[in-house]
CSV table of C-alpha atoms and ligand atoms in Angstrom, one decimal:
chain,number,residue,atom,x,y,z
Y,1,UNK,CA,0.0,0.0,0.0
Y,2,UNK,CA,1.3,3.4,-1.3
Y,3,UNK,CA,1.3,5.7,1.9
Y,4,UNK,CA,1.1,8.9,0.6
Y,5,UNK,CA,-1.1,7.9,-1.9
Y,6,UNK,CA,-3.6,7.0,0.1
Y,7,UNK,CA,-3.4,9.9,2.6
Y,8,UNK,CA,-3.6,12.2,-0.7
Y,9,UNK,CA,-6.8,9.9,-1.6
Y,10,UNK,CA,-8.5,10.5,1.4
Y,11,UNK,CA,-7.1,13.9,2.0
Y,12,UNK,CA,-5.2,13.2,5.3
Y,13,UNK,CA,-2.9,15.9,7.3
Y,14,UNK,CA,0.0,13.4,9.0
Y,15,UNK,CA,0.5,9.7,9.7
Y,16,UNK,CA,2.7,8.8,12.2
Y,17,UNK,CA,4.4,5.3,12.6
Y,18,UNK,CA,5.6,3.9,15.9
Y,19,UNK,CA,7.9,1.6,17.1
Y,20,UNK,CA,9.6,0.1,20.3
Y,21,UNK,CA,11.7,-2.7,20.4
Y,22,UNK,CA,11.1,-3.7,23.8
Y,23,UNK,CA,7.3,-3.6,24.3
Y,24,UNK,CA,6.8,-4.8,20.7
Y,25,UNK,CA,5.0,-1.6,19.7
Y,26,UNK,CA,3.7,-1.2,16.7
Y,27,UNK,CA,1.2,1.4,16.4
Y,28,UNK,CA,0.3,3.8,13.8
Y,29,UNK,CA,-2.1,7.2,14.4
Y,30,UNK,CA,-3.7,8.6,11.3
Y,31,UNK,CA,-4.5,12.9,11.9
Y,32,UNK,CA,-7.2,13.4,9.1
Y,33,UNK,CA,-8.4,16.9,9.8
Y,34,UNK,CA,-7.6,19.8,12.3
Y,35,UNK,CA,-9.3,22.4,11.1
Y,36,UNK,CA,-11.7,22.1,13.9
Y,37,UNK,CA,-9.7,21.2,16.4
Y,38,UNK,CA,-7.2,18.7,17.6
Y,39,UNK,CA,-8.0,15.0,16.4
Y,40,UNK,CA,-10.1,12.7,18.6
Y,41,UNK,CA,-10.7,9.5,18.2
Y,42,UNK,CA,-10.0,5.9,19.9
Y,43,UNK,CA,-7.3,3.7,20.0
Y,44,UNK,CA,-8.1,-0.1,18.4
Y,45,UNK,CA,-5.8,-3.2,19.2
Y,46,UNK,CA,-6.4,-5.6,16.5
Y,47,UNK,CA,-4.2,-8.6,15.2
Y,48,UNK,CA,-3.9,-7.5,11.9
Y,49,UNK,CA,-2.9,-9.8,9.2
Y,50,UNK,CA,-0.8,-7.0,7.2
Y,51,UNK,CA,0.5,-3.4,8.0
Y,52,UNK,CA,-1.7,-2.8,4.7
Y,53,UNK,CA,-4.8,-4.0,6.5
Y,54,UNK,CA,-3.5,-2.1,9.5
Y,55,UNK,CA,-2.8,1.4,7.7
Y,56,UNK,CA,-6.1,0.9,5.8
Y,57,UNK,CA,-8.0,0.6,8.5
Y,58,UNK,CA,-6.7,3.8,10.6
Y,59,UNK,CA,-7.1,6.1,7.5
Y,60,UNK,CA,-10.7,5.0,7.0
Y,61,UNK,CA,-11.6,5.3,10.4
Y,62,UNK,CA,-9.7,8.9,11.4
Y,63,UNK,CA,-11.3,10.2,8.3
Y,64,UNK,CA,-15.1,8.5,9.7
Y,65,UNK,CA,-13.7,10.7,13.3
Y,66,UNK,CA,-13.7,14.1,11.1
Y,67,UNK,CA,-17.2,13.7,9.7
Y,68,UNK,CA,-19.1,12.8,12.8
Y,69,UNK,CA,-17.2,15.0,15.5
Y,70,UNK,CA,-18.1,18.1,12.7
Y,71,UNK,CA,-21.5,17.2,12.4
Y,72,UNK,CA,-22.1,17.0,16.0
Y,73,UNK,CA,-21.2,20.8,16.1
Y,74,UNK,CA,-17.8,19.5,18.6
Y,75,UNK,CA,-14.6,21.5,17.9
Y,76,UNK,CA,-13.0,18.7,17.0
Y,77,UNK,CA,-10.6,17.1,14.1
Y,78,UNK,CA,-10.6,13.3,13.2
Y,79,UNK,CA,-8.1,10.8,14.1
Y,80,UNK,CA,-7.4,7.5,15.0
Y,81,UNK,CA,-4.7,4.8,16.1
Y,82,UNK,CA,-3.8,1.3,15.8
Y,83,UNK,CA,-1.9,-0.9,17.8
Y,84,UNK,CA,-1.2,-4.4,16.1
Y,85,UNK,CA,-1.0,-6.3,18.4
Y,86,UNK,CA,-4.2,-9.3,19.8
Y,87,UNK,CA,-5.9,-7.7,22.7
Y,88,UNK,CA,-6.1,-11.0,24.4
Y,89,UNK,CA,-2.1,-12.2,24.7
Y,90,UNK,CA,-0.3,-8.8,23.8
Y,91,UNK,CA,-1.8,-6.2,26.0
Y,92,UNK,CA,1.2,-4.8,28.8
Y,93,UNK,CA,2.0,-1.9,31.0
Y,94,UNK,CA,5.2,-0.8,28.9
Y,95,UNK,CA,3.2,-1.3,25.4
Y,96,UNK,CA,0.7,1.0,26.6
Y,97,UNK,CA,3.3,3.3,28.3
Y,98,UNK,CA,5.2,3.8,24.9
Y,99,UNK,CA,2.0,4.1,23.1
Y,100,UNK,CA,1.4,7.1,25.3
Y,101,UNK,CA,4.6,8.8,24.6
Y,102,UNK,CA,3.9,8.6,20.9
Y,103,UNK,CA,0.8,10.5,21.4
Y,104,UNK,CA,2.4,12.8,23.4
Y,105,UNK,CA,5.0,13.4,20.9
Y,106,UNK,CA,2.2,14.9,18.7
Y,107,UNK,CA,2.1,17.7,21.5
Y,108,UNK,CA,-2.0,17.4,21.4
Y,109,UNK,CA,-2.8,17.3,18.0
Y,110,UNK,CA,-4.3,14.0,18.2
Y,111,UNK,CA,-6.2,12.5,21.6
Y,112,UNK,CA,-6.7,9.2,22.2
Y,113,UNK,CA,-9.1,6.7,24.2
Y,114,UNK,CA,-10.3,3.3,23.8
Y,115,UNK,CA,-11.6,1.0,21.3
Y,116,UNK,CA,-12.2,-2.1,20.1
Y,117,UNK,CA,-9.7,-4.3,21.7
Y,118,UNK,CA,-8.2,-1.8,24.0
Y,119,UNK,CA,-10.0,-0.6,27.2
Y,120,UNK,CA,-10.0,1.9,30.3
Y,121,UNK,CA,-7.5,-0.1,32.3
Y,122,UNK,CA,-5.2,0.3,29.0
Y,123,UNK,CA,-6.4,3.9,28.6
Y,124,UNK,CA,-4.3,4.7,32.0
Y,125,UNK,CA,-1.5,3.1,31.4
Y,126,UNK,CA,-1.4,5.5,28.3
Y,127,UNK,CA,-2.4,8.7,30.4
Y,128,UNK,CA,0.7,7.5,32.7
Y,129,UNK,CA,3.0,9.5,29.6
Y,130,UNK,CA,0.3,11.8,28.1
Y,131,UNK,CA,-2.6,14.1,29.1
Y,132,UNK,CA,-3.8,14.2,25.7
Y,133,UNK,CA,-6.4,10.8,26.2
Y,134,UNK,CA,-10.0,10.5,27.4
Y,135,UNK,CA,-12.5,7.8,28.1
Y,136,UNK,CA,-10.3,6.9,31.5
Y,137,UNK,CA,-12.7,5.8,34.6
Y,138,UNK,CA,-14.9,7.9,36.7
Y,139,UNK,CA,-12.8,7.4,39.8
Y,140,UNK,CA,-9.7,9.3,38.0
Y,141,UNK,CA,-11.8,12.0,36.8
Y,142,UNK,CA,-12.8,10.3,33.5
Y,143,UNK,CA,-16.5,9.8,32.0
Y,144,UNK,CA,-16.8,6.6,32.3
Y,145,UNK,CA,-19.0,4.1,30.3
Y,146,UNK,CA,-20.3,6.6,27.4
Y,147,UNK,CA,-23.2,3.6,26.7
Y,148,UNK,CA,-25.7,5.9,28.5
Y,149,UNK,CA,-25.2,8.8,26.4
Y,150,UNK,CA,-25.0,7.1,23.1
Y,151,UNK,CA,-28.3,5.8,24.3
Y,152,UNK,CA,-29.8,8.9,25.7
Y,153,UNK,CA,-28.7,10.7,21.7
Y,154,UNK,CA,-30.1,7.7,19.9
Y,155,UNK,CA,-33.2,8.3,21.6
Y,156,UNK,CA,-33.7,12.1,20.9
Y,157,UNK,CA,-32.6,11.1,17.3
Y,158,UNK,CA,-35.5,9.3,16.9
Y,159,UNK,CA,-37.7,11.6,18.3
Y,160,UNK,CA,-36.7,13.6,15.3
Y,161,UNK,CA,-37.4,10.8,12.5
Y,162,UNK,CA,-40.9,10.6,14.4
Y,163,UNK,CA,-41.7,13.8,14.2
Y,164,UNK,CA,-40.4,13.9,10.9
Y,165,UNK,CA,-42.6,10.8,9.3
Y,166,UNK,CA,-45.6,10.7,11.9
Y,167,UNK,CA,-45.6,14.7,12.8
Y,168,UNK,CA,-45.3,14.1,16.3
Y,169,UNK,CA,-41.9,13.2,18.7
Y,170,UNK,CA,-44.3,11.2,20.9
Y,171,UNK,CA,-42.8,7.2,20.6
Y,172,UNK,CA,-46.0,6.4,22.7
Y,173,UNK,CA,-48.0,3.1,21.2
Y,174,UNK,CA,-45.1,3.2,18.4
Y,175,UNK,CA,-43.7,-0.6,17.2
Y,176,UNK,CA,-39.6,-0.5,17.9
Y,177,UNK,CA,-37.8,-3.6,16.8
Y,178,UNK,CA,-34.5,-3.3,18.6
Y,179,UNK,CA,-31.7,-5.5,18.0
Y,180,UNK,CA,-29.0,-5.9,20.5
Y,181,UNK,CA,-29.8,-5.8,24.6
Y,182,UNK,CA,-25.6,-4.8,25.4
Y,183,UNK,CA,-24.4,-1.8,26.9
Y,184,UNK,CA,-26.6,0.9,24.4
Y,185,UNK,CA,-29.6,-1.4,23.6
Y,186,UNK,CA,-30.5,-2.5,26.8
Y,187,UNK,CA,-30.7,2.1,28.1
Y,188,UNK,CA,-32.5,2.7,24.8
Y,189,UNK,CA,-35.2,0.0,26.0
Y,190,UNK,CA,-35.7,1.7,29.0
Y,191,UNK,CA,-36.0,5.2,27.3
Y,192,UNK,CA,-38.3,3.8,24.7
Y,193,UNK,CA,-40.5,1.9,27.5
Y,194,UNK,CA,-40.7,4.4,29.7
Y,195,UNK,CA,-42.6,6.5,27.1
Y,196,UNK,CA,-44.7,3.5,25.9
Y,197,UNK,CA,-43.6,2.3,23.0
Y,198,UNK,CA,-44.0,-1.5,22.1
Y,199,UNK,CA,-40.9,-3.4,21.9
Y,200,UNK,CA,-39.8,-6.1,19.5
Y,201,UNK,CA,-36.4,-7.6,21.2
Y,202,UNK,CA,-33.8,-9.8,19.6
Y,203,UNK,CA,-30.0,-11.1,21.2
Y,204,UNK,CA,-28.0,-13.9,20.6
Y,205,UNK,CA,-27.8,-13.6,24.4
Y,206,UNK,CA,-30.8,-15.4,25.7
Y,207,UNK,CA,-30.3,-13.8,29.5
Y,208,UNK,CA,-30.2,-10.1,27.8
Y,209,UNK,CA,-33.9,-11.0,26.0
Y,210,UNK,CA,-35.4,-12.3,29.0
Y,211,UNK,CA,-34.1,-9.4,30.9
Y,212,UNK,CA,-36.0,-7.0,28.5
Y,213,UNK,CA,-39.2,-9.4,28.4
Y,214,UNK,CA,-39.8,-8.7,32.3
Y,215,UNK,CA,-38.4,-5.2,32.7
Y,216,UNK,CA,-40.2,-3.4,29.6
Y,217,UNK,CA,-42.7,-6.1,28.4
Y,218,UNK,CA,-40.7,-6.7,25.6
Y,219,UNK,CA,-41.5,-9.3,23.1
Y,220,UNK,CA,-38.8,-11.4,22.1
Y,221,UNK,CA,-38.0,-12.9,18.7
Y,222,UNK,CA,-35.2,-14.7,16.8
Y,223,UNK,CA,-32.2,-13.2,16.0
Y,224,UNK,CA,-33.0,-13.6,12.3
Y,225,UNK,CA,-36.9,-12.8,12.2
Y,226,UNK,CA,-35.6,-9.3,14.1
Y,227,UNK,CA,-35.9,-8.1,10.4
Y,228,UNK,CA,-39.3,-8.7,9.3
Y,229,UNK,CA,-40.8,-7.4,12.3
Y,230,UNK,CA,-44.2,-5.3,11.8
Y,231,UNK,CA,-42.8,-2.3,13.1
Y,232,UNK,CA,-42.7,1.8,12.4
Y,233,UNK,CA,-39.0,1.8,13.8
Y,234,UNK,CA,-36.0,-0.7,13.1
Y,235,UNK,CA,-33.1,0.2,15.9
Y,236,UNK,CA,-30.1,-1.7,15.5
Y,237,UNK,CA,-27.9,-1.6,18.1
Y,238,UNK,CA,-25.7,-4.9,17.5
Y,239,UNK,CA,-23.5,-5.3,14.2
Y,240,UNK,CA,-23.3,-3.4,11.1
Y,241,UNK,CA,-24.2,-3.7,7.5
Y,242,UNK,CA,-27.8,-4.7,8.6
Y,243,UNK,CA,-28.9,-2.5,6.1
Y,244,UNK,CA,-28.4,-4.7,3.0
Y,245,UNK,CA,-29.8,-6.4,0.1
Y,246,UNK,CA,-31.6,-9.2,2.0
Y,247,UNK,CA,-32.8,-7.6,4.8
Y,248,UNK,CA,-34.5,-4.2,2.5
Y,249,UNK,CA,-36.4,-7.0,1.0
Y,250,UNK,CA,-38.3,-8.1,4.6
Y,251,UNK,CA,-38.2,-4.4,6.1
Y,252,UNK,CA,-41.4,-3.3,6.8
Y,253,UNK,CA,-40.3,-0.3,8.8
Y,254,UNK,CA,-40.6,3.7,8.1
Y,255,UNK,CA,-37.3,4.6,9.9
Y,256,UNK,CA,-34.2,3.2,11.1
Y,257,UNK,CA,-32.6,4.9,14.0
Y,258,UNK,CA,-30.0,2.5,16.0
Y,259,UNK,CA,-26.7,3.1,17.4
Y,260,UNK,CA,-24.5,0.5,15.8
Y,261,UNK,CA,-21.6,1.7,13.6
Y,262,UNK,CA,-21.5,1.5,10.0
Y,263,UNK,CA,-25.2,-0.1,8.8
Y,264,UNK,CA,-25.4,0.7,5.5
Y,265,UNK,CA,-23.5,-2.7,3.9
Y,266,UNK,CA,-22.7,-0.5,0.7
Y,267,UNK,CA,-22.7,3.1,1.3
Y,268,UNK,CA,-23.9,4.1,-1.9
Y,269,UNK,CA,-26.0,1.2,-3.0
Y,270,UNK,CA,-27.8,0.7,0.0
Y,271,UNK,CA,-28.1,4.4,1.2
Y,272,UNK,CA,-30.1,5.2,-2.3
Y,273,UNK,CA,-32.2,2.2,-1.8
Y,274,UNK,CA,-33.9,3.1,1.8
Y,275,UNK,CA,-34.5,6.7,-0.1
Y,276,UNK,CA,-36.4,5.0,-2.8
Y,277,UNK,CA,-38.1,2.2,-0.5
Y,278,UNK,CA,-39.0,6.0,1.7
Y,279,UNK,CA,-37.8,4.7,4.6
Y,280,UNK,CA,-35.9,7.0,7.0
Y,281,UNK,CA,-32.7,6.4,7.6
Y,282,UNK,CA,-30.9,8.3,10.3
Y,283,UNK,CA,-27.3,8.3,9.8
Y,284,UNK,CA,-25.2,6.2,12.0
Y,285,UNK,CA,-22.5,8.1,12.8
Y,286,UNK,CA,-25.0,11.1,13.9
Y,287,UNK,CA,-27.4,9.5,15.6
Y,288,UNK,CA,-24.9,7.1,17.7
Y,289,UNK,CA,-22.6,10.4,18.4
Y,290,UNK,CA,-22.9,10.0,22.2
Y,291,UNK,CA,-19.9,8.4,23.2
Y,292,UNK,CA,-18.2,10.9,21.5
Y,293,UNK,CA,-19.8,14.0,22.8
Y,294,UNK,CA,-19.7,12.2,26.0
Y,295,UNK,CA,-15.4,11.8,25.6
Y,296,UNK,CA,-15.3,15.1,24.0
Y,297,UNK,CA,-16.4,16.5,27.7
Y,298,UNK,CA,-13.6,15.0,29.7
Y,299,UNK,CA,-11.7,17.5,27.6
Y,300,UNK,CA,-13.0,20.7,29.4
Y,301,UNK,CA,-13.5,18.6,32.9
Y,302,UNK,CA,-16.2,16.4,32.9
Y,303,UNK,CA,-19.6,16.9,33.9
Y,304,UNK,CA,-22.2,14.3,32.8
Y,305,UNK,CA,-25.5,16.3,33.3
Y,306,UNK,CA,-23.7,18.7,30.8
Y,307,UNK,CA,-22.7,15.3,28.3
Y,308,UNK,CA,-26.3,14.1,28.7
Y,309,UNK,CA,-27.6,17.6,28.0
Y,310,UNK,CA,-25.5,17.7,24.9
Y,311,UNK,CA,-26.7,14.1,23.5
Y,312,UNK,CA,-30.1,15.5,23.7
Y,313,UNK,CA,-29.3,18.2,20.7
Y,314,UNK,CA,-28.5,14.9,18.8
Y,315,UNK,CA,-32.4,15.6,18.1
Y,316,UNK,CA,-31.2,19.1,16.1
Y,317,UNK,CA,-28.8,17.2,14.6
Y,318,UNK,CA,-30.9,14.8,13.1
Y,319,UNK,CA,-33.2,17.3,11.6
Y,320,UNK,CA,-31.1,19.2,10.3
Y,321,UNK,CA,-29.6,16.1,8.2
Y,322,UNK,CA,-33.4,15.7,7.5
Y,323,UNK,CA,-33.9,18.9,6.2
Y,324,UNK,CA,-30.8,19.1,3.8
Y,325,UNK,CA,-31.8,15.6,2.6
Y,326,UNK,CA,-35.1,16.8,1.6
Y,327,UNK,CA,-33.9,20.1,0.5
Y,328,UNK,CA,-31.3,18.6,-1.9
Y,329,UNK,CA,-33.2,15.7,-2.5
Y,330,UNK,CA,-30.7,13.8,-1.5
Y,331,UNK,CA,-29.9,10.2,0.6
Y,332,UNK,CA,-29.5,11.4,4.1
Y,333,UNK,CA,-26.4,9.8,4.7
Y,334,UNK,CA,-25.3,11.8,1.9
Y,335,UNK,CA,-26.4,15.0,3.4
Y,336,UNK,CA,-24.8,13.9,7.0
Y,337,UNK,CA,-21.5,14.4,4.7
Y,338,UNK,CA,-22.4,17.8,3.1
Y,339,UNK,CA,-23.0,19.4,6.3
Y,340,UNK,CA,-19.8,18.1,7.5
Y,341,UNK,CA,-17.4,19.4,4.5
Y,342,UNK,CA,-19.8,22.6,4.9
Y,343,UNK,CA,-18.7,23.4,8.0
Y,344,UNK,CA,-15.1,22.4,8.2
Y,345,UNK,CA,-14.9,24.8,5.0
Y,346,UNK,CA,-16.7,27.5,6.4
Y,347,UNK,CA,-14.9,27.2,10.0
Y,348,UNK,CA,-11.7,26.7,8.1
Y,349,UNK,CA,-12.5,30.1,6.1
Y,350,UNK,CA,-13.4,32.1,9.4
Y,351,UNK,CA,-10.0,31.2,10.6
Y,352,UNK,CA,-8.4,32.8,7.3
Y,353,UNK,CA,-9.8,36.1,8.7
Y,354,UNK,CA,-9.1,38.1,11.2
Y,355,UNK,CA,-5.9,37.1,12.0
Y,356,UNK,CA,-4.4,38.4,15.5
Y,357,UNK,CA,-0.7,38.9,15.7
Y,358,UNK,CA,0.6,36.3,17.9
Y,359,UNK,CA,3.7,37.5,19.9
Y,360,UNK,CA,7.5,36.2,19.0
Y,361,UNK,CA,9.0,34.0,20.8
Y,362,UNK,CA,12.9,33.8,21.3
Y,363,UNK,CA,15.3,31.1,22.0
Y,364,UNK,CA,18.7,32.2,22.4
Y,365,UNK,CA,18.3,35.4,21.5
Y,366,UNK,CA,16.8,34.0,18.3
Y,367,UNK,CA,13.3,34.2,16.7
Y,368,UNK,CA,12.1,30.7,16.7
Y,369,UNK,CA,8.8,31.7,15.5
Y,370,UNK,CA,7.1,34.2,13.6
Y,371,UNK,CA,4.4,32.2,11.9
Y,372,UNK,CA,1.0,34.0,11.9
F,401,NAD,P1,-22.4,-4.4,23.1
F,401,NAD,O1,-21.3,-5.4,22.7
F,401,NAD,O2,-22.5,-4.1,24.6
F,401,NAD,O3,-23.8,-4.9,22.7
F,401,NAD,C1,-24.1,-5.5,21.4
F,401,NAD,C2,-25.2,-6.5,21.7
F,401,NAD,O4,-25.6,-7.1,20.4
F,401,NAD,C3,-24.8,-7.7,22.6
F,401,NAD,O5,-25.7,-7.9,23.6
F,401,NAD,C4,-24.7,-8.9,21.6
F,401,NAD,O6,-25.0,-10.1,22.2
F,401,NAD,C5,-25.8,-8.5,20.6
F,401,NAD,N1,-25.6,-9.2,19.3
F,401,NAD,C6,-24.5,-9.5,18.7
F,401,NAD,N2,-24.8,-10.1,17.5
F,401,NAD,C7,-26.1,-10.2,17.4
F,401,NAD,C8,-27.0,-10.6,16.5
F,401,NAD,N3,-26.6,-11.3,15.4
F,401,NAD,N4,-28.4,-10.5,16.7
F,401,NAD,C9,-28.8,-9.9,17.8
F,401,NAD,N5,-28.0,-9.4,18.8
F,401,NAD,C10,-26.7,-9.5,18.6
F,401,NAD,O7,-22.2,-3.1,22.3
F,401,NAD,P2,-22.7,-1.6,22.6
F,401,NAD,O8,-21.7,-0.9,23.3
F,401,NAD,O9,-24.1,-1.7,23.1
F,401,NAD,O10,-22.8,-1.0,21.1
F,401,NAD,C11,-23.8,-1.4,20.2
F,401,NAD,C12,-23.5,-0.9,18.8
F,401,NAD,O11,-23.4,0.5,18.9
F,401,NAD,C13,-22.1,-1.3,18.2
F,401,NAD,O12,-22.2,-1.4,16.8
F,401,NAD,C14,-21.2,-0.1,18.6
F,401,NAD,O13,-20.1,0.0,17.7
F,401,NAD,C15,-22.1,1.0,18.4
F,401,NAD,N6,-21.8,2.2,19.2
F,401,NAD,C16,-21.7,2.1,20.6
F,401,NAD,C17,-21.4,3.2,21.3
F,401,NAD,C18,-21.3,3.2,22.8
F,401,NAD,O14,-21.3,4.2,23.5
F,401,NAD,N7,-21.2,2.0,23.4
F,401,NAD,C19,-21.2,4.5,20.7
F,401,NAD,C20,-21.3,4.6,19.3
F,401,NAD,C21,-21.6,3.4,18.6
């Protein structure tokens, strides 16, 4: 794989390699876009078969960081790492430790916190060598398990597809098929019970459905009928690419608004096909922005009334996607993008103006920097 090429591809600011010899580090951050702010995204330990496979997946994913920090309104860039390495023999103290120096070495441009395969105890191993990390546990200050916040936004979210299709953010006597009862699905129940909505539950975890069954009055149903469901609302909170060739032909639903990551099997394809099958589709990476809103707190000092109160203008969020969609007639995932490039361009413009002399600094008696 062609480095540069595939940062200029993708249009990515740095890519940093790292190494240590002792630990067995080998970890590479991908910065995508600043223009917001520094670069937040996780770290993901994953046994990668190839550096290719490894460098792919870090530009792909820093680049996804950009898109849904911007369209969450945060004032944050997009970036990612990767550690390969298998999270369940590799994981140590000093791997962590020097992971943590790299990111300090970028002096804040990027900040890290955890992933798939990585996790809070790892996250503080890395904050032993850098501030610049978030997502560590509540008793050191941190935020904690963001699961209730994702929730909490995927819930307002589809408040707005409600209102948006029915004319009314009342879930009350609404069908919800939800797929997934771990750590998002199971709050979202609760949310969506609470206002008395009719639930449709599916798990491979038998323990999880029965759990939903006597705490919400759930009804529970195979893994693989989840998808012909009679429902208004299809929330999938458990894998991606759900949304997909085989399962458009059994959907019955009016909108899909679920917290897992990356639904749309095909982008394109599939993204064009719930517009023409008018079926609402609220973009993943908006509606599930949570656990990022929730990690971009512990940047200022966290204070979770003020995370929760944030996840709740997910709701704007979503209708503004809605409205460019129908504005532009365009798929909405498609219009989750535009407003993203619109306003990194239009932030990144602002910042053209009004430029403030910053003062010089001297070293030695030298100017080390004039830059503007
Ligand atoms: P989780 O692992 O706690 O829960 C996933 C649940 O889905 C588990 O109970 C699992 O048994 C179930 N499941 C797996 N395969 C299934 C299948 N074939 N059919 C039915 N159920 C199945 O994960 P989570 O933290 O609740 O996250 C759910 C989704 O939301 C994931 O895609 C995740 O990437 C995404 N997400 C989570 C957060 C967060 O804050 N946790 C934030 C953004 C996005």
């Amino acid at each position: 794989m062609k480095t540069f090429t595939e940062m200029m591809r993708r249009n990515h600011e740095q890519v940093v390699f790292g190494y240590d010899k002792e630990s067995g580090l080998r970890a590479i951050i991908a910065i995508h876009n600043t223009t917001l702010g520094p670069a937040l995204g996780g770290t993901r330990m994953w046994p990668y078969k190839s550096e290719a496979e490894a460098l792919n997946d870090v530009l792909r994913l820093s680049r996804g960081m950009t898109y849904k920090a911007a369209v969450a309104g945060l004032n944050l860039g997009g970036g990612k790492g990767v550690i390969i390495g298998d999270p369940q023999t590799d994981k140590n103290e000093i791997l962590f430790r020097a992971y943590g120096r790299l990111v300090e070495g970028l002096g804040g441009r990027y900040i890290t916190a955890e992933d798939v395969g990585t996790d809070v105890r790892d996250m503080e191993w890395v904050r032993a060598e850098t501030t610049f990390v978030t997502g560590i546990s509540e008793a050191l200050g941190g935020s904690g398990d963001p699961s209730p916040v994702t929730a909490r936004g995927v819930y307002h979210g589809m408040k707005a597809c409600t209102e948006e299709v029915f004319g009314t953010d009342r879930l009350k006597g609404l069908r919800v098929a939800l797929q997934g009862l771990g750590h998002v699905g199971m709050h979202l129940a609760e949310f969506l019970h609470k206002e008395g909505a009719k639930l449709y539950v599916t798990d491979i975890h038998q323990d999880r459905v029965r759990a939903a069954v006597e705490r919400f009055g759930a009804e529970a149903v195979e893994p693989d009928k989840i998808y012909e469901v009679e429902a208004e609302i299809f929330a999938p909170c458990a894998l991606g690419a759900i949304i997909n060739d085989e399962t458009l032909a059994k959907f019955k639903f009016k909108i899909i608004a679920g917290a897992a990551n990356n639904q749309l099997q095909d982008e394109k394809k599939h993204g064009q096909a719930v517009k023409e099958l008018g079926i609402l589709y609220a973009p993943d990476y908006v509606i599930n922005a949570g656990g990022l809103i929730n990690v971009a707190n512990e940047i200022e000092g966290y204070n979770r009334e003020r995370a929760l109160t944030q996840a709740e203008g997910i709701y704007y969020n979503v209708k503004k996607v809605l409205q460019v969609a129908k504005d532009e007639d365009i798929p909405t995932h498609v219009a989750a993008n535009r407003i993203a490039e619109r306003r990194i361009e239009e932030v990144g413009r602002l910042r053209r103006k009004f430029i403030t002399a910053r003062p010089l600094r001297y070293r030695g008696g030298r100017i080390v920097d004039n830059s503007w």
